[in-house]
Amino acid sequence: MTKEQIMGQLTSVFERVFQKQDVTITREMTAKDIEEWDSLRHIQLITDVETAFGIKFRLREVLSMKNVGDLIDLIQTKRA
Amino acid sequence: MKVRRANRTDIPFLVDAIIEAEASGTQTISYREIFRLNDRELRDLFDSILCEEIQGCGWSPPEFLIAENDGEAAACCAAWIEGAGGLSSSIIKAQLLVEFLGQGKWENSKENLSAASEINIDRTPGILQIDSVYTQPRYRGHGLSSILIREHLLQAAKSGTRRAEIQVMKNNDAAIKAYQKVGFIVKREKGSDNIRLGQLLPYHTKLVMGRD
């Protein structure tokens, strides 16, 4: 998968988890940029990303992600 | 009395500390109630989490200072700089709980989690967070928690962090007085009249105390 394809699919996951339309995700985006991004939504987001991309993250992988860019890179690595 | 950093050999004592501090002087331990755990499951949960040594939320041995008397742990206190690794402590805690409770238990507890979150207060990024302040009953009244908090403040100040925060339940008078003695004042409070909170948390109102 290309990063653009991942970003497209990831946008749909974000829209579903945060119940918002027209979400624009960027590589620099973090939990601070979405008001509703609390710990409960974070767990939902990670679970939905795993389901959408058919992958499974390890604990330390999830905790090492600093922003959405890191999430995209990790998805690409796992899907390769 | 000697003050030292905690390590893996202290984990059983740190489990006691986290559980007792969470109960806030009551019989209600939020994690036990929210996830419907028995006492053994609760201890195993925190034992596993502490063994993982993930920093950034006060659930890792090196984040604790211990006051030791003749080789026995008498008191402890955790501290960390909020958001230092990029993620908030509440997200790190949630991720650890999912990892060691399992996704199913987390999903089944969502209603409880949502109710308990009504009095959640985000911790301030970049500020020293003090948590899990605990003294064994027979060592109480000797100011051990003050010694440990002051030592955390001193160590953080050396690295350039002077401001500190503590979250405490509003009914925990003894803890509030102890924190006031070390210079903390009440900065904010958040409460809820949701009747379910009485079964899930030690109290319905939380305070943030700060020290500038």
Short mmCIF file of C-alpha atoms in Angstrom, two decimals:
data_model
loop_
_atom_site.label_atom_id
_atom_site.label_comp_id
_atom_site.label_asym_id
_atom_site.label_seq_id
_atom_site.Cartn_x
_atom_site.Cartn_y
_atom_site.Cartn_z
CA MET A 1 0.00 0.00 0.00
CA THR A 2 1.21 3.52 -0.74
CA LYS A 3 1.18 6.18 1.95
CA GLU A 4 -1.56 7.99 0.00
CA GLN A 5 -3.75 4.86 0.00
CA ILE A 6 -3.14 4.40 3.73
CA MET A 7 -4.02 8.05 4.40
CA GLY A 8 -7.27 7.68 2.46
CA GLN A 9 -8.36 4.60 4.38
CA LEU A 10 -7.15 6.11 7.65
CA THR A 11 -9.26 9.21 7.06
CA SER A 12 -12.38 7.01 6.94
CA VAL A 13 -11.37 5.35 10.24
CA PHE A 14 -10.86 8.78 11.86
CA GLU A 15 -14.25 10.01 10.60
CA ARG A 16 -15.96 6.93 12.03
CA VAL A 17 -14.18 6.97 15.41
CA PHE A 18 -14.53 10.70 16.01
CA GLN A 19 -17.97 10.86 14.37
CA LYS A 20 -16.91 13.80 12.19
CA GLN A 21 -17.16 14.41 8.49
CA ASP A 22 -14.43 15.86 6.27
CA VAL A 23 -11.59 15.12 8.69
CA THR A 24 -8.26 16.21 7.22
CA ILE A 25 -5.44 14.19 8.65
CA THR A 26 -1.82 15.26 8.43
CA ARG A 27 1.41 13.51 9.35
CA GLU A 28 2.01 16.02 12.15
CA MET A 29 -1.46 15.56 13.72
CA THR A 30 -1.57 14.37 17.37
CA ALA A 31 -4.25 13.77 20.00
CA LYS A 32 -3.98 17.46 20.94
CA ASP A 33 -5.44 18.45 17.55
CA ILE A 34 -8.82 16.73 17.97
CA GLU A 35 -10.82 17.74 21.03
CA GLU A 36 -12.61 14.39 21.27
CA TRP A 37 -9.32 12.41 21.16
CA ASP A 38 -9.29 11.11 24.74
CA SER A 39 -8.03 7.77 26.05
CA LEU A 40 -11.30 5.94 25.26
CA ARG A 41 -11.33 7.18 21.66
CA HIS A 42 -7.63 6.43 21.35
CA ILE A 43 -8.19 2.76 22.16
CA GLN A 44 -11.13 2.70 19.72
CA LEU A 45 -8.95 4.30 17.04
CA ILE A 46 -6.13 1.76 17.46
CA THR A 47 -8.60 -1.15 17.43
CA ASP A 48 -10.39 0.15 14.33
CA VAL A 49 -7.09 0.78 12.51
CA GLU A 50 -6.03 -2.82 13.27
CA THR A 51 -9.34 -4.12 11.91
CA ALA A 52 -9.39 -1.86 8.83
CA PHE A 53 -5.82 -2.75 7.78
CA GLY A 54 -5.82 -6.38 9.00
CA ILE A 55 -2.82 -5.86 11.26
CA LYS A 56 -1.97 -6.10 14.97
CA PHE A 57 0.19 -3.62 16.86
CA ARG A 58 2.48 -4.53 19.76
CA LEU A 59 2.21 -2.50 22.97
CA ARG A 60 5.55 -0.76 22.55
CA GLU A 61 4.81 0.03 18.90
CA VAL A 62 1.60 1.82 19.86
CA LEU A 63 3.30 3.69 22.68
CA SER A 64 6.19 4.82 20.49
CA MET A 65 3.96 6.60 17.96
CA LYS A 66 4.31 10.36 18.36
CA ASN A 67 1.90 11.47 15.63
CA VAL A 68 -0.28 10.29 12.75
CA GLY A 69 2.82 10.17 10.51
CA ASP A 70 4.32 7.48 12.76
CA LEU A 71 1.01 5.58 12.58
CA ILE A 72 1.04 5.71 8.76
CA ASP A 73 4.67 4.52 8.61
CA LEU A 74 3.93 1.65 11.01
CA ILE A 75 0.86 0.56 9.02
CA GLN A 76 2.96 0.56 5.84
CA THR A 77 5.70 -1.51 7.49
CA LYS A 78 3.17 -4.02 8.82
CA ARG A 79 1.38 -4.30 5.47
CA ALA A 80 4.61 -4.81 3.50
CA MET B 1 15.47 6.55 56.82
CA LYS B 2 16.93 6.29 53.33
CA VAL B 3 15.36 7.58 50.08
CA ARG B 4 16.08 5.66 46.89
CA ARG B 5 14.66 4.93 43.42
CA ALA B 6 12.40 1.89 43.23
CA ASN B 7 13.33 -1.12 41.14
CA ARG B 8 11.71 -4.39 40.07
CA THR B 9 12.23 -6.00 43.48
CA ASP B 10 9.85 -3.38 44.94
CA ILE B 11 6.96 -4.35 42.67
CA PRO B 12 4.82 -6.09 45.37
CA PHE B 13 5.06 -2.96 47.55
CA LEU B 14 4.33 -0.67 44.59
CA VAL B 15 1.23 -2.74 43.76
CA ASP B 16 0.01 -2.15 47.34
CA ALA B 17 0.77 1.54 46.96
CA ILE B 18 -1.11 1.98 43.67
CA ILE B 19 -4.15 0.09 45.00
CA GLU B 20 -4.22 1.87 48.38
CA ALA B 21 -3.67 5.31 46.85
CA GLU B 22 -6.43 4.61 44.33
CA ALA B 23 -8.85 3.73 47.16
CA SER B 24 -8.20 7.19 48.63
CA GLY B 25 -8.95 6.07 52.18
CA THR B 26 -12.18 4.26 51.19
CA GLN B 27 -13.01 0.66 50.28
CA THR B 28 -13.68 1.57 46.64
CA ILE B 29 -10.84 0.81 44.25
CA SER B 30 -11.82 2.23 40.89
CA TYR B 31 -10.01 -0.30 38.68
CA ARG B 32 -11.54 -3.22 40.60
CA GLU B 33 -15.05 -1.77 40.26
CA ILE B 34 -14.82 -0.48 36.68
CA PHE B 35 -13.43 -3.74 35.28
CA ARG B 36 -15.24 -6.04 37.76
CA LEU B 37 -12.05 -7.70 39.02
CA ASN B 38 -11.47 -9.67 42.20
CA ASP B 39 -8.59 -8.69 44.50
CA ARG B 40 -6.25 -11.29 43.04
CA GLU B 41 -6.95 -10.18 39.46
CA LEU B 42 -6.39 -6.56 40.48
CA ARG B 43 -2.98 -7.35 42.02
CA ASP B 44 -1.97 -9.47 39.01
CA LEU B 45 -2.97 -6.63 36.68
CA PHE B 46 -0.70 -4.07 38.36
CA ASP B 47 2.08 -6.61 38.83
CA SER B 48 2.08 -7.23 35.06
CA ILE B 49 1.89 -3.52 34.25
CA LEU B 50 4.79 -2.62 36.58
CA CYS B 51 6.91 -5.46 35.18
CA GLU B 52 6.52 -3.93 31.71
CA GLU B 53 8.32 -0.74 32.91
CA ILE B 54 6.54 1.63 30.53
CA GLN B 55 7.28 5.20 31.66
CA GLY B 56 5.09 8.27 31.40
CA CYS B 57 2.12 7.51 33.63
CA GLY B 58 3.48 6.61 37.09
CA TRP B 59 3.11 2.85 36.62
CA SER B 60 6.79 1.98 36.21
CA PRO B 61 9.17 1.18 39.13
CA PRO B 62 11.85 3.78 38.19
CA GLU B 63 9.20 6.53 38.44
CA PHE B 64 8.84 5.83 42.18
CA LEU B 65 10.93 7.04 45.08
CA ILE B 66 10.91 4.85 48.16
CA ALA B 67 11.55 5.76 51.80
CA GLU B 68 13.22 2.77 53.38
CA ASN B 69 13.69 1.95 57.05
CA ASP B 70 16.17 -0.82 57.95
CA GLY B 71 15.74 -2.36 54.51
CA GLU B 72 11.94 -2.21 54.63
CA ALA B 73 9.93 -0.04 52.22
CA ALA B 74 7.94 2.36 54.41
CA ALA B 75 6.53 4.83 51.88
CA CYS B 76 6.60 5.63 48.19
CA CYS B 77 5.51 8.21 45.68
CA ALA B 78 5.53 8.25 41.86
CA ALA B 79 6.29 11.19 39.60
CA TRP B 80 6.67 11.86 35.89
CA ILE B 81 6.68 14.76 33.46
CA GLU B 82 3.33 14.73 31.68
CA GLY B 83 3.54 14.10 27.93
CA ALA B 84 7.34 13.90 27.91
CA GLY B 85 7.29 10.96 25.48
CA GLY B 86 4.58 12.47 23.26
CA LEU B 87 1.52 10.63 24.62
CA SER B 88 -0.62 11.74 27.56
CA SER B 89 -0.50 9.61 30.72
CA SER B 90 -4.20 8.76 30.35
CA ILE B 91 -3.60 7.27 26.89
CA ILE B 92 -0.56 5.30 28.14
CA LYS B 93 -2.62 3.97 31.09
CA ALA B 94 -5.50 2.99 28.79
CA GLN B 95 -3.13 1.17 26.44
CA LEU B 96 -1.54 -0.72 29.36
CA LEU B 97 -4.95 -1.68 30.73
CA VAL B 98 -6.11 -2.99 27.34
CA GLU B 99 -2.88 -4.95 26.95
CA PHE B 100 -3.12 -6.72 30.30
CA LEU B 101 -6.90 -6.94 30.78
CA GLY B 102 -7.58 -7.93 27.19
CA GLN B 103 -9.73 -6.22 24.59
CA GLY B 104 -12.87 -8.08 25.68
CA LYS B 105 -12.72 -6.89 29.27
CA TRP B 106 -12.11 -3.34 28.07
CA GLU B 107 -15.06 -3.46 25.65
CA ASN B 108 -17.34 -4.90 28.35
CA SER B 109 -16.40 -2.09 30.73
CA LYS B 110 -16.99 0.81 28.35
CA GLU B 111 -20.11 2.07 30.13
CA ASN B 112 -18.26 2.13 33.45
CA LEU B 113 -15.26 3.82 31.84
CA SER B 114 -17.48 6.44 30.28
CA ALA B 115 -19.17 7.18 33.64
CA ALA B 116 -15.84 7.37 35.47
CA SER B 117 -14.46 9.71 32.82
CA GLU B 118 -17.00 12.34 33.86
CA ILE B 119 -14.55 13.57 36.49
CA ASN B 120 -11.40 13.05 34.42
CA ILE B 121 -9.14 16.08 34.37
CA ASP B 122 -6.37 16.21 31.76
CA ARG B 123 -2.94 16.56 33.29
CA THR B 124 -0.94 19.56 32.11
CA PRO B 125 1.81 18.70 29.59
CA GLY B 126 5.34 19.51 30.68
CA ILE B 127 4.45 19.66 34.38
CA LEU B 128 5.67 17.24 37.05
CA GLN B 129 2.85 14.91 38.08
CA ILE B 130 2.89 13.42 41.58
CA ASP B 131 0.84 10.26 42.11
CA SER B 132 0.45 7.05 44.16
CA VAL B 133 1.57 8.68 47.39
CA TYR B 134 1.45 5.90 50.00
CA THR B 135 2.84 5.28 53.49
CA GLN B 136 2.52 1.95 55.30
CA PRO B 137 0.12 2.44 58.26
CA ARG B 138 2.77 1.90 60.97
CA TYR B 139 5.00 4.62 59.48
CA ARG B 140 2.31 7.29 59.19
CA GLY B 141 2.66 10.62 61.01
CA HIS B 142 6.39 11.00 60.34
CA GLY B 143 6.14 13.17 57.22
CA LEU B 144 7.54 10.51 54.87
CA SER B 145 5.26 11.51 51.99
CA SER B 146 6.48 15.12 52.32
CA ILE B 147 10.10 13.97 52.18
CA LEU B 148 9.43 11.95 49.02
CA ILE B 149 7.42 14.68 47.29
CA ARG B 150 10.13 17.26 48.11
CA GLU B 151 12.79 14.96 46.68
CA HIS B 152 10.80 14.52 43.45
CA LEU B 153 10.38 18.32 43.24
CA LEU B 154 14.11 18.82 43.79
CA GLN B 155 15.09 16.30 41.13
CA ALA B 156 12.63 17.76 38.61
CA ALA B 157 13.83 21.30 39.34
CA LYS B 158 17.39 20.23 38.50
CA SER B 159 16.09 19.26 35.04
CA GLY B 160 14.25 22.57 34.69
CA THR B 161 10.71 21.55 35.71
CA ARG B 162 9.53 23.61 38.68
CA ARG B 163 5.75 23.35 38.42
CA ALA B 164 3.97 20.30 39.82
CA GLU B 165 0.44 18.93 40.03
CA ILE B 166 -1.34 16.32 42.13
CA GLN B 167 -4.84 14.97 41.54
CA VAL B 168 -6.72 13.95 44.68
CA MET B 169 -10.27 13.07 45.64
CA LYS B 170 -11.97 15.94 47.46
CA ASN B 171 -12.92 13.75 50.45
CA ASN B 172 -9.31 12.78 51.17
CA ASP B 173 -8.68 15.40 53.88
CA ALA B 174 -5.47 13.82 55.17
CA ALA B 175 -3.86 13.81 51.72
CA ILE B 176 -5.02 17.35 50.93
CA LYS B 177 -3.49 18.65 54.20
CA ALA B 178 -0.24 16.77 53.51
CA TYR B 179 0.01 18.30 50.03
CA GLN B 180 -0.75 21.79 51.38
CA LYS B 181 2.19 21.41 53.77
CA VAL B 182 4.48 20.89 50.76
CA GLY B 183 3.14 24.05 49.09
CA PHE B 184 0.34 22.72 46.88
CA ILE B 185 -2.88 24.69 46.61
CA VAL B 186 -6.22 23.73 45.05
CA LYS B 187 -6.28 24.90 41.42
CA ARG B 188 -9.36 23.20 40.03
CA GLU B 189 -12.13 20.79 40.88
CA LYS B 190 -14.45 18.62 38.82
CA GLY B 191 -17.44 16.72 40.10
CA SER B 192 -20.42 14.80 38.81
CA ASP B 193 -23.83 13.98 40.22
CA ASN B 194 -24.02 10.73 38.23
CA ILE B 195 -25.25 8.23 40.83
CA ARG B 196 -23.20 5.41 39.26
CA LEU B 197 -19.96 7.09 40.27
CA GLY B 198 -20.63 6.12 43.88
CA GLN B 199 -20.13 2.46 42.91
CA LEU B 200 -17.11 3.04 40.69
CA LEU B 201 -14.95 5.69 42.32
CA PRO B 202 -13.95 6.59 45.90
CA TYR B 203 -15.68 9.98 45.55
CA HIS B 204 -17.64 12.05 43.03
CA THR B 205 -15.37 15.10 42.99
CA LYS B 206 -11.70 15.37 42.11
CA LEU B 207 -9.27 18.21 42.84
CA VAL B 208 -6.17 19.33 41.02
CA MET B 209 -3.65 20.79 43.43
CA GLY B 210 -0.70 22.70 41.99
CA ARG B 211 2.60 24.19 43.06
CA ASP B 212 4.15 26.95 40.93
#
